[in-house]
Amino acid sequence: MKSFVSQWEKLEWDDIRLRINSKTATDVEWALNARKVGREELMALLSPAAQDYLEPLARKAQRLTRQRFGHAVNLFVPLYLSNLCANDCTYCGFSMSNRIKRKTLDANEIARECLAIRSMGFDQLLLVTGEHQTRVGMDYFRQHLPAIRSHFSSLMMEVQPMGEAEYAELKTLGLDGVLVYQETYHPQVYRHHHLKGNKQDFFFRLETPDRLGRAGVDKIGLGTLIGLSDSWRTDCYMMAEHLLWLQKTWWKSRYSVAFPRLRPCTGGIQPASLMNEAQLVQVICAFRLFAPEVEQSLSTRESPQFRDKVVPLAINTLSAFSKTQPGGYADNKAELEQFSPHDNRHPQQVAEALIQSGLQPVWKDWDRYLGRAPAR
Ligand code: SF4
């Protein structure tokens, strides 16, 4: 069956890394003036040489963002349903070997969380779980998704990778989109950080967006965990290749990208490569030039000051007031959390900051576009 793996096999990590790192100022200027930013131009914009061109890059990214998306910035919030996980990842507080209190929300607790989230104004929800196929798998989603969906206009998921038929069924239960981050496109680094459980299967994860595309899921989110490999530039380029493949192959779906940086967590590791804030701006703006129509998302991993500066440039989707532990909105129990968010502002403060920047906070996605009636 066709999948990105056939394209990934043609990509040489070391060669790409070398090509990116050898780009010159002339290459960057060429890329900034190009009518269309293709593979070579993206490499130039991701390169160390582009760090001296942050201002023109940011100006062009902002212009393209306004052209494509106007002033709208969508606000969403994650709802952590469970911190059970059958995997061991070196960088995550939910890892099965971490001796933390485990919790999976039941119907009553979910309802309380939904009401607490709705009372803050959110209408777009991202459901998050650890990856525990048997305890928090399809039976659990069948049981709870319709009730959750009745509270919200838009429902995304970030859970364990599943099969095509399961995604098709989840769609009928109200699912609009799925985020599935590859973490790193380097197989040896991937193996080094995924020590136990199904997540060890690099290729099953790599093919997940193809299964989502085949199942006709409306929105597919890609991401790479910055700091896992020792070359974030190469990982970001690999993700761009992934995006190109998916857009060409599963063209009916919409796509989003994100560049989460490693954050401290229980038992966590130190990043193998550091990306500073200027470099994160560089990547976000480079992707705007490369894929102007693709949504970019920024989480509360980043600081309020940084988010306020970068959102007006190229961000379309923003989480706010995220609690990364099950039951975090109705009962705030920080000891269960996956990682520590950096921006803890109340959603209304985040919305106010957007307005101050001349942007329009949007709490609700487009029901009519999605072909169904509003939730209430
Ligand atoms: S990153 Fe995901 S799969 Fe890995 S331990 Fe954390 S929740 Fe589990």
mmCIF file of C-alpha atoms and ligand atoms in Angstrom:
data_model
loop_
_atom_site.group_PDB
_atom_site.id
_atom_site.type_symbol
_atom_site.label_atom_id
_atom_site.label_comp_id
_atom_site.label_asym_id
_atom_site.label_seq_id
_atom_site.Cartn_x
_atom_site.Cartn_y
_atom_site.Cartn_z
ATOM 1 C CA MET A 1 0.000 0.000 0.000
ATOM 2 C CA LYS A 2 1.382 3.409 -0.864
ATOM 3 C CA SER A 3 2.897 5.395 1.971
ATOM 4 C CA PHE A 4 5.523 8.000 2.753
ATOM 5 C CA VAL A 5 7.993 5.215 3.624
ATOM 6 C CA SER A 6 8.874 4.791 -0.072
ATOM 7 C CA GLN A 7 9.842 8.479 -0.228
ATOM 8 C CA TRP A 8 11.540 8.478 3.201
ATOM 9 C CA GLU A 9 13.810 5.618 2.039
ATOM 10 C CA LYS A 10 15.219 7.875 -0.675
ATOM 11 C CA LEU A 11 16.157 10.602 1.803
ATOM 12 C CA GLU A 12 19.710 10.526 3.158
ATOM 13 C CA TRP A 13 19.879 12.176 6.581
ATOM 14 C CA ASP A 14 23.594 13.040 6.442
ATOM 15 C CA ASP A 15 23.392 14.347 2.890
ATOM 16 C CA ILE A 16 20.424 16.596 3.758
ATOM 17 C CA ARG A 17 22.151 17.846 6.864
ATOM 18 C CA LEU A 18 25.271 18.711 4.849
ATOM 19 C CA ARG A 19 23.264 20.451 2.135
ATOM 20 C CA ILE A 20 21.389 22.568 4.677
ATOM 21 C CA ASN A 21 24.534 23.518 6.583
ATOM 22 C CA SER A 22 26.427 24.480 3.406
ATOM 23 C CA LYS A 23 23.827 26.982 2.174
ATOM 24 C CA THR A 24 25.251 30.504 1.815
ATOM 25 C CA ALA A 25 23.938 34.043 2.188
ATOM 26 C CA THR A 26 23.438 34.133 -1.600
ATOM 27 C CA ASP A 27 21.256 31.001 -1.396
ATOM 28 C CA VAL A 28 19.174 32.606 1.372
ATOM 29 C CA GLU A 29 18.676 35.816 -0.637
ATOM 30 C CA TRP A 30 17.658 33.706 -3.639
ATOM 31 C CA ALA A 31 15.131 31.820 -1.495
ATOM 32 C CA LEU A 32 13.701 35.013 -0.023
ATOM 33 C CA ASN A 33 13.081 36.394 -3.507
ATOM 34 C CA ALA A 34 11.798 33.159 -5.055
ATOM 35 C CA ARG A 35 8.236 33.123 -6.345
ATOM 36 C CA LYS A 36 7.880 29.596 -5.049
ATOM 37 C CA VAL A 37 9.840 28.134 -2.159
ATOM 38 C CA GLY A 38 10.704 24.540 -3.071
ATOM 39 C CA ARG A 39 13.049 21.997 -1.480
ATOM 40 C CA GLU A 40 16.331 23.808 -2.150
ATOM 41 C CA GLU A 41 14.925 27.167 -1.041
ATOM 42 C CA LEU A 42 13.560 25.627 2.165
ATOM 43 C CA MET A 43 16.983 24.184 2.937
ATOM 44 C CA ALA A 44 18.450 27.668 2.542
ATOM 45 C CA LEU A 45 15.799 29.190 4.841
ATOM 46 C CA LEU A 46 16.439 26.537 7.503
ATOM 47 C CA SER A 47 20.216 26.934 7.275
ATOM 48 C CA PRO A 48 22.552 28.689 9.741
ATOM 49 C CA ALA A 49 23.152 31.319 7.021
ATOM 50 C CA ALA A 50 19.486 32.393 7.221
ATOM 51 C CA GLN A 51 19.851 33.458 10.847
ATOM 52 C CA ASP A 52 21.161 36.827 9.599
ATOM 53 C CA TYR A 53 17.976 37.323 7.526
ATOM 54 C CA LEU A 54 15.392 36.954 10.235
ATOM 55 C CA GLU A 55 13.770 40.331 9.636
ATOM 56 C CA PRO A 56 13.046 39.990 5.894
ATOM 57 C CA LEU A 57 12.011 36.361 6.493
ATOM 58 C CA ALA A 58 9.573 37.369 9.242
ATOM 59 C CA ARG A 59 8.155 40.242 7.125
ATOM 60 C CA LYS A 60 7.450 37.930 4.198
ATOM 61 C CA ALA A 61 5.975 35.238 6.445
ATOM 62 C CA GLN A 62 3.657 37.756 8.075
ATOM 63 C CA ARG A 63 2.490 39.075 4.704
ATOM 64 C CA LEU A 64 1.680 35.556 3.501
ATOM 65 C CA THR A 65 -0.099 34.704 6.754
ATOM 66 C CA ARG A 66 -2.378 37.751 6.474
ATOM 67 C CA GLN A 67 -3.058 36.971 2.788
ATOM 68 C CA ARG A 68 -4.059 33.372 3.505
ATOM 69 C CA PHE A 69 -5.641 33.551 6.960
ATOM 70 C CA GLY A 70 -6.523 37.189 7.551
ATOM 71 C CA HIS A 71 -6.202 38.166 11.209
ATOM 72 C CA ALA A 72 -7.863 35.080 12.661
ATOM 73 C CA VAL A 73 -6.108 32.953 15.277
ATOM 74 C CA ASN A 74 -7.964 29.835 16.448
ATOM 75 C CA LEU A 75 -7.898 29.086 20.156
ATOM 76 C CA PHE A 76 -8.116 25.505 21.401
ATOM 77 C CA VAL A 77 -7.381 23.611 24.577
ATOM 78 C CA PRO A 78 -6.178 20.052 25.245
ATOM 79 C CA LEU A 79 -8.262 17.735 27.434
ATOM 80 C CA TYR A 80 -6.091 14.999 28.949
ATOM 81 C CA LEU A 81 -8.322 11.933 29.347
ATOM 82 C CA SER A 82 -5.704 9.574 30.736
ATOM 83 C CA ASN A 83 -2.051 9.437 31.722
ATOM 84 C CA LEU A 84 -1.850 5.659 31.368
ATOM 85 C CA CYS A 85 0.799 4.672 28.878
ATOM 86 C CA ALA A 86 2.192 1.351 27.677
ATOM 87 C CA ASN A 87 5.328 2.946 26.223
ATOM 88 C CA ASP A 88 8.584 4.143 27.620
ATOM 89 C CA CYS A 89 9.856 7.357 26.023
ATOM 90 C CA THR A 90 12.956 8.972 27.502
ATOM 91 C CA TYR A 91 11.465 12.475 27.319
ATOM 92 C CA CYS A 92 7.977 12.021 28.763
ATOM 93 C CA GLY A 93 6.528 12.103 32.262
ATOM 94 C CA PHE A 94 3.788 9.587 31.305
ATOM 95 C CA SER A 95 6.334 6.816 30.523
ATOM 96 C CA MET A 96 5.235 3.478 32.008
ATOM 97 C CA SER A 97 8.436 3.151 34.061
ATOM 98 C CA ASN A 98 7.784 6.492 35.814
ATOM 99 C CA ARG A 99 6.233 5.876 39.211
ATOM 100 C CA ILE A 100 3.499 8.497 39.014
ATOM 101 C CA LYS A 101 -0.142 8.275 39.985
ATOM 102 C CA ARG A 102 -2.187 7.015 37.015
ATOM 103 C CA LYS A 103 -5.651 8.238 36.192
ATOM 104 C CA THR A 104 -8.222 7.693 33.437
ATOM 105 C CA LEU A 105 -11.281 9.904 33.510
ATOM 106 C CA ASP A 106 -14.725 8.285 33.703
ATOM 107 C CA ALA A 107 -17.922 9.675 32.168
ATOM 108 C CA ASN A 108 -18.702 11.943 35.135
ATOM 109 C CA GLU A 109 -15.175 13.324 35.329
ATOM 110 C CA ILE A 110 -15.130 13.936 31.574
ATOM 111 C CA ALA A 111 -18.422 15.811 31.796
ATOM 112 C CA ARG A 112 -16.997 18.020 34.593
ATOM 113 C CA GLU A 113 -13.895 18.751 32.544
ATOM 114 C CA CYS A 114 -15.989 19.607 29.469
ATOM 115 C CA LEU A 115 -18.131 22.026 31.469
ATOM 116 C CA ALA A 116 -15.063 23.656 33.059
ATOM 117 C CA ILE A 117 -13.480 24.092 29.614
ATOM 118 C CA ARG A 118 -16.659 25.428 28.034
ATOM 119 C CA SER A 119 -17.028 27.963 30.854
ATOM 120 C CA MET A 120 -13.670 29.461 29.773
ATOM 121 C CA GLY A 121 -15.028 30.065 26.266
ATOM 122 C CA PHE A 122 -13.308 27.271 24.327
ATOM 123 C CA ASP A 123 -15.239 25.517 21.572
ATOM 124 C CA GLN A 124 -12.374 23.596 19.928
ATOM 125 C CA LEU A 125 -10.957 20.651 21.819
ATOM 126 C CA LEU A 126 -7.908 18.448 21.474
ATOM 127 C CA LEU A 127 -8.294 15.085 23.243
ATOM 128 C CA VAL A 128 -4.999 13.749 24.584
ATOM 129 C CA THR A 129 -4.130 10.433 26.189
ATOM 130 C CA GLY A 130 -0.996 8.453 26.872
ATOM 131 C CA GLU A 131 -0.755 5.516 24.508
ATOM 132 C CA HIS A 132 -2.562 2.572 26.106
ATOM 133 C CA GLN A 133 -4.375 0.584 23.445
ATOM 134 C CA THR A 134 -6.141 -1.851 25.800
ATOM 135 C CA ARG A 135 -7.304 0.488 28.590
ATOM 136 C CA VAL A 136 -7.787 3.677 26.547
ATOM 137 C CA GLY A 137 -8.511 2.327 23.087
ATOM 138 C CA MET A 138 -11.490 2.116 20.756
ATOM 139 C CA ASP A 139 -13.919 0.813 23.407
ATOM 140 C CA TYR A 140 -13.154 3.839 25.586
ATOM 141 C CA PHE A 141 -13.446 6.253 22.634
ATOM 142 C CA ARG A 142 -16.713 4.639 21.473
ATOM 143 C CA GLN A 143 -18.083 5.098 24.955
ATOM 144 C CA HIS A 144 -17.061 8.743 25.453
ATOM 145 C CA LEU A 145 -16.517 10.542 22.148
ATOM 146 C CA PRO A 146 -20.173 11.267 21.268
ATOM 147 C CA ALA A 147 -20.784 12.871 24.685
ATOM 148 C CA ILE A 148 -17.623 14.971 24.444
ATOM 149 C CA ARG A 149 -18.476 15.990 20.890
ATOM 150 C CA SER A 150 -21.881 17.252 22.040
ATOM 151 C CA HIS A 151 -20.095 19.974 24.050
ATOM 152 C CA PHE A 152 -17.745 21.230 21.298
ATOM 153 C CA SER A 153 -17.787 22.361 17.677
ATOM 154 C CA SER A 154 -14.495 20.793 16.752
ATOM 155 C CA LEU A 155 -12.740 17.703 18.050
ATOM 156 C CA MET A 156 -9.129 16.722 17.413
ATOM 157 C CA MET A 157 -7.192 13.829 18.949
ATOM 158 C CA GLU A 158 -3.620 13.143 19.939
ATOM 159 C CA VAL A 159 -3.575 9.501 21.027
ATOM 160 C CA GLN A 160 -1.837 6.265 19.982
ATOM 161 C CA PRO A 161 -1.599 5.604 16.223
ATOM 162 C CA MET A 162 -4.479 3.452 15.026
ATOM 163 C CA GLY A 163 -5.667 1.558 11.943
ATOM 164 C CA GLU A 164 -7.503 3.002 8.965
ATOM 165 C CA ALA A 165 -10.833 1.345 9.881
ATOM 166 C CA GLU A 166 -10.593 2.730 13.427
ATOM 167 C CA TYR A 167 -9.996 6.241 12.139
ATOM 168 C CA ALA A 168 -12.958 5.878 9.790
ATOM 169 C CA GLU A 169 -15.132 4.851 12.741
ATOM 170 C CA LEU A 170 -13.853 7.702 14.920
ATOM 171 C CA LYS A 171 -14.913 10.085 12.176
ATOM 172 C CA THR A 172 -18.481 8.849 12.502
ATOM 173 C CA LEU A 173 -18.256 9.558 16.265
ATOM 174 C CA GLY A 174 -17.411 13.213 15.649
ATOM 175 C CA LEU A 175 -13.653 13.318 15.085
ATOM 176 C CA ASP A 176 -12.376 16.147 12.870
ATOM 177 C CA GLY A 177 -8.639 15.679 13.012
ATOM 178 C CA VAL A 178 -5.647 13.845 14.436
ATOM 179 C CA LEU A 179 -2.213 15.051 15.507
ATOM 180 C CA VAL A 180 0.485 12.441 15.174
ATOM 181 C CA TYR A 181 4.018 13.673 15.724
ATOM 182 C CA GLN A 182 6.839 11.549 14.390
ATOM 183 C CA GLU A 183 9.149 12.987 17.110
ATOM 184 C CA THR A 184 12.233 12.385 14.902
ATOM 185 C CA TYR A 185 12.739 11.092 11.366
ATOM 186 C CA HIS A 186 16.108 9.578 12.288
ATOM 187 C CA PRO A 187 15.464 5.845 12.944
ATOM 188 C CA GLN A 188 18.452 5.228 15.232
ATOM 189 C CA VAL A 189 17.696 8.292 17.350
ATOM 190 C CA TYR A 190 14.047 7.207 17.410
ATOM 191 C CA ARG A 191 15.088 3.742 18.671
ATOM 192 C CA HIS A 192 17.292 5.295 21.331
ATOM 193 C CA HIS A 193 14.394 7.287 22.821
ATOM 194 C CA HIS A 194 11.564 4.756 22.552
ATOM 195 C CA LEU A 195 12.489 1.963 24.887
ATOM 196 C CA LYS A 196 9.326 -0.122 25.344
ATOM 197 C CA GLY A 197 5.883 -0.598 23.836
ATOM 198 C CA ASN A 198 4.224 -0.217 20.432
ATOM 199 C CA LYS A 199 5.742 3.200 19.897
ATOM 200 C CA GLN A 200 9.048 1.452 19.204
ATOM 201 C CA ASP A 201 7.664 0.673 15.733
ATOM 202 C CA PHE A 202 9.095 3.641 13.792
ATOM 203 C CA PHE A 203 7.428 2.667 10.518
ATOM 204 C CA PHE A 204 3.939 2.114 11.941
ATOM 205 C CA ARG A 205 4.101 5.663 13.263
ATOM 206 C CA LEU A 206 5.584 7.033 10.050
ATOM 207 C CA GLU A 207 2.690 5.562 8.043
ATOM 208 C CA THR A 208 -0.025 6.856 10.384
ATOM 209 C CA PRO A 209 -0.770 10.046 8.408
ATOM 210 C CA ASP A 210 -1.234 7.866 5.316
ATOM 211 C CA ARG A 211 -3.804 5.754 7.172
ATOM 212 C CA LEU A 212 -5.519 8.971 8.261
ATOM 213 C CA GLY A 213 -5.549 10.214 4.683
ATOM 214 C CA ARG A 214 -6.987 6.923 3.441
ATOM 215 C CA ALA A 215 -9.687 7.095 6.133
ATOM 216 C CA GLY A 216 -10.596 10.588 4.898
ATOM 217 C CA VAL A 217 -9.851 12.390 8.175
ATOM 218 C CA ASP A 218 -10.301 16.117 7.559
ATOM 219 C CA LYS A 219 -7.244 17.454 9.343
ATOM 220 C CA ILE A 220 -3.848 15.856 9.957
ATOM 221 C CA GLY A 221 -1.207 17.433 12.200
ATOM 222 C CA LEU A 222 2.506 16.727 11.836
ATOM 223 C CA GLY A 223 5.254 17.553 14.292
ATOM 224 C CA THR A 224 8.820 16.825 15.236
ATOM 225 C CA LEU A 225 10.070 17.075 18.803
ATOM 226 C CA ILE A 226 12.834 19.666 18.663
ATOM 227 C CA GLY A 227 15.870 18.599 20.646
ATOM 228 C CA LEU A 228 15.474 14.844 20.266
ATOM 229 C CA SER A 229 17.934 14.466 17.385
ATOM 230 C CA ASP A 230 21.146 16.462 17.216
ATOM 231 C CA SER A 231 19.988 18.257 14.053
ATOM 232 C CA TRP A 232 16.643 19.973 14.354
ATOM 233 C CA ARG A 233 17.227 21.514 10.894
ATOM 234 C CA THR A 234 17.316 18.048 9.292
ATOM 235 C CA ASP A 235 14.274 16.839 11.244
ATOM 236 C CA CYS A 236 12.307 19.928 10.172
ATOM 237 C CA TYR A 237 13.301 19.379 6.548
ATOM 238 C CA MET A 238 12.239 15.721 6.756
ATOM 239 C CA MET A 239 8.881 16.853 8.062
ATOM 240 C CA ALA A 240 8.562 19.172 5.069
ATOM 241 C CA GLU A 241 9.150 16.163 2.793
ATOM 242 C CA HIS A 242 6.449 14.303 4.719
ATOM 243 C CA LEU A 243 4.063 17.208 4.272
ATOM 244 C CA LEU A 244 4.739 17.405 0.523
ATOM 245 C CA TRP A 245 4.052 13.709 0.127
ATOM 246 C CA LEU A 246 0.805 13.876 2.073
ATOM 247 C CA GLN A 247 -0.476 16.974 0.289
ATOM 248 C CA LYS A 248 0.120 15.306 -3.058
ATOM 249 C CA THR A 249 -1.261 11.897 -2.068
ATOM 250 C CA TRP A 250 -4.138 12.689 0.302
ATOM 251 C CA TRP A 251 -5.091 16.023 -1.140
ATOM 252 C CA LYS A 252 -8.595 16.124 0.345
ATOM 253 C CA SER A 253 -7.228 16.466 3.900
ATOM 254 C CA ARG A 254 -5.969 19.694 5.474
ATOM 255 C CA TYR A 255 -2.645 19.810 7.279
ATOM 256 C CA SER A 256 -1.049 21.565 10.206
ATOM 257 C CA VAL A 257 2.502 21.593 11.528
ATOM 258 C CA ALA A 258 4.043 22.232 14.934
ATOM 259 C CA PHE A 259 7.554 22.469 16.339
ATOM 260 C CA PRO A 260 7.359 21.601 20.047
ATOM 261 C CA ARG A 261 10.626 22.017 21.933
ATOM 262 C CA LEU A 262 11.525 19.584 24.709
ATOM 263 C CA ARG A 263 10.261 20.767 28.095
ATOM 264 C CA PRO A 264 11.244 19.554 31.570
ATOM 265 C CA CYS A 265 9.229 16.557 32.812
ATOM 266 C CA THR A 266 9.460 13.779 35.422
ATOM 267 C CA GLY A 267 12.536 11.650 34.597
ATOM 268 C CA GLY A 268 13.188 13.721 31.452
ATOM 269 C CA ILE A 269 16.374 13.960 29.354
ATOM 270 C CA GLN A 270 18.426 16.927 28.213
ATOM 271 C CA PRO A 271 17.911 18.014 24.559
ATOM 272 C CA ALA A 272 20.541 16.701 22.079
ATOM 273 C CA SER A 273 20.349 19.965 20.156
ATOM 274 C CA LEU A 274 19.186 23.317 21.416
ATOM 275 C CA MET A 275 16.953 25.579 19.381
ATOM 276 C CA ASN A 276 16.823 29.120 20.696
ATOM 277 C CA GLU A 277 13.833 31.422 20.247
ATOM 278 C CA ALA A 278 15.290 33.187 17.193
ATOM 279 C CA GLN A 279 15.804 29.802 15.543
ATOM 280 C CA LEU A 280 12.231 28.770 16.334
ATOM 281 C CA VAL A 281 11.024 31.972 14.662
ATOM 282 C CA GLN A 282 13.258 31.113 11.685
ATOM 283 C CA VAL A 283 11.685 27.655 11.289
ATOM 284 C CA ILE A 284 8.105 28.889 11.716
ATOM 285 C CA CYS A 285 8.634 31.632 9.120
ATOM 286 C CA ALA A 286 10.501 29.314 6.731
ATOM 287 C CA PHE A 287 7.549 26.909 6.787
ATOM 288 C CA ARG A 288 5.124 29.748 6.096
ATOM 289 C CA LEU A 289 7.045 30.561 2.903
ATOM 290 C CA PHE A 290 7.315 26.889 1.986
ATOM 291 C CA ALA A 291 3.663 25.958 2.627
ATOM 292 C CA PRO A 292 1.660 29.209 2.875
ATOM 293 C CA GLU A 293 -1.713 27.414 3.152
ATOM 294 C CA VAL A 294 -0.743 25.068 5.996
ATOM 295 C CA GLU A 295 -1.804 25.942 9.550
ATOM 296 C CA GLN A 296 0.882 26.381 12.159
ATOM 297 C CA SER A 297 0.211 25.699 15.787
ATOM 298 C CA LEU A 298 1.987 26.894 18.939
ATOM 299 C CA SER A 299 1.506 25.398 22.376
ATOM 300 C CA THR A 300 1.874 26.630 25.937
ATOM 301 C CA ARG A 301 5.317 25.011 26.065
ATOM 302 C CA GLU A 302 6.555 28.447 24.988
ATOM 303 C CA SER A 303 6.691 31.533 27.203
ATOM 304 C CA PRO A 304 3.983 34.248 27.118
ATOM 305 C CA GLN A 305 6.491 36.868 25.892
ATOM 306 C CA PHE A 306 7.689 34.685 23.047
ATOM 307 C CA ARG A 307 4.179 33.637 22.030
ATOM 308 C CA ASP A 308 3.002 37.238 21.920
ATOM 309 C CA LYS A 309 5.866 38.092 19.556
ATOM 310 C CA VAL A 310 5.713 35.124 17.197
ATOM 311 C CA VAL A 311 1.956 34.559 16.865
ATOM 312 C CA PRO A 312 1.389 37.689 14.709
ATOM 313 C CA LEU A 313 4.040 36.468 12.264
ATOM 314 C CA ALA A 314 2.766 33.060 11.213
ATOM 315 C CA ILE A 315 0.698 31.190 13.835
ATOM 316 C CA ASN A 316 -2.914 30.197 13.122
ATOM 317 C CA THR A 317 -3.780 27.895 16.004
ATOM 318 C CA LEU A 318 -2.946 28.519 19.616
ATOM 319 C CA SER A 319 -3.567 26.536 22.773
ATOM 320 C CA ALA A 320 -4.157 28.435 25.996
ATOM 321 C CA PHE A 321 -4.348 27.620 29.715
ATOM 322 C CA SER A 322 -3.409 23.992 28.992
ATOM 323 C CA LYS A 323 -3.459 21.520 31.846
ATOM 324 C CA THR A 324 -1.424 18.451 30.968
ATOM 325 C CA GLN A 325 -2.924 16.171 33.613
ATOM 326 C CA PRO A 326 -6.258 14.285 33.619
ATOM 327 C CA GLY A 327 -8.805 16.261 35.609
ATOM 328 C CA GLY A 328 -6.679 19.413 35.389
ATOM 329 C CA TYR A 329 -9.520 21.868 34.693
ATOM 330 C CA ALA A 330 -12.108 20.805 37.250
ATOM 331 C CA ASP A 331 -9.524 19.623 39.885
ATOM 332 C CA ASN A 332 -6.048 21.015 39.470
ATOM 333 C CA LYS A 333 -3.630 18.209 40.449
ATOM 334 C CA ALA A 334 -0.199 19.138 39.096
ATOM 335 C CA GLU A 335 1.476 15.873 40.214
ATOM 336 C CA LEU A 336 -0.137 14.013 37.291
ATOM 337 C CA GLU A 337 1.092 16.311 34.561
ATOM 338 C CA GLN A 338 2.940 15.230 31.356
ATOM 339 C CA PHE A 339 5.171 18.311 31.192
ATOM 340 C CA SER A 340 5.156 21.780 32.720
ATOM 341 C CA PRO A 341 3.491 24.389 30.480
ATOM 342 C CA HIS A 342 5.299 27.735 30.304
ATOM 343 C CA ASP A 343 2.410 30.029 29.423
ATOM 344 C CA ASN A 344 -0.113 29.738 32.254
ATOM 345 C CA ARG A 345 -2.205 32.793 31.374
ATOM 346 C CA HIS A 346 -5.974 32.555 31.509
ATOM 347 C CA PRO A 347 -7.579 32.182 28.038
ATOM 348 C CA GLN A 348 -9.123 35.640 28.248
ATOM 349 C CA GLN A 349 -5.662 37.143 28.841
ATOM 350 C CA VAL A 350 -4.330 35.300 25.790
ATOM 351 C CA ALA A 351 -7.292 36.538 23.735
ATOM 352 C CA GLU A 352 -6.681 40.079 24.963
ATOM 353 C CA ALA A 353 -3.002 39.857 23.955
ATOM 354 C CA LEU A 354 -4.087 38.766 20.460
ATOM 355 C CA ILE A 355 -6.436 41.732 20.168
ATOM 356 C CA GLN A 356 -3.654 44.064 21.315
ATOM 357 C CA SER A 357 -1.565 42.717 18.416
ATOM 358 C CA GLY A 358 -4.347 43.486 15.938
ATOM 359 C CA LEU A 359 -5.448 39.836 15.646
ATOM 360 C CA GLN A 360 -8.856 38.250 16.023
ATOM 361 C CA PRO A 361 -9.210 35.391 18.534
ATOM 362 C CA VAL A 362 -11.543 32.725 17.132
ATOM 363 C CA TRP A 363 -13.097 30.294 19.586
ATOM 364 C CA LYS A 364 -15.076 28.208 17.157
ATOM 365 C CA ASP A 365 -14.314 26.305 13.946
ATOM 366 C CA TRP A 366 -16.574 26.264 10.905
ATOM 367 C CA ASP A 367 -19.447 23.829 11.321
ATOM 368 C CA ARG A 368 -20.834 24.645 7.930
ATOM 369 C CA TYR A 369 -17.514 23.934 6.270
ATOM 370 C CA LEU A 370 -17.386 20.587 8.059
ATOM 371 C CA GLY A 371 -20.903 19.828 6.811
ATOM 372 C CA ARG A 372 -22.800 19.510 10.057
ATOM 373 C CA ALA A 373 -24.856 21.434 12.557
ATOM 374 C CA PRO A 374 -23.359 23.296 15.539
ATOM 375 C CA ALA A 375 -22.961 21.318 18.784
ATOM 376 C CA ARG A 376 -25.755 22.968 20.757
HETATM 377 S S1 SF4 B 1 5.339 10.500 24.663
HETATM 378 FE FE1 SF4 B 1 3.359 9.521 24.449
HETATM 379 S S2 SF4 B 1 3.836 7.368 24.141
HETATM 380 FE FE2 SF4 B 1 5.672 8.294 25.026
HETATM 381 S S3 SF4 B 1 5.447 7.975 27.219
HETATM 382 FE FE3 SF4 B 1 4.592 9.991 26.718
HETATM 383 S S4 SF4 B 1 2.419 9.621 26.453
HETATM 384 FE FE4 SF4 B 1 3.455 7.634 26.337
#
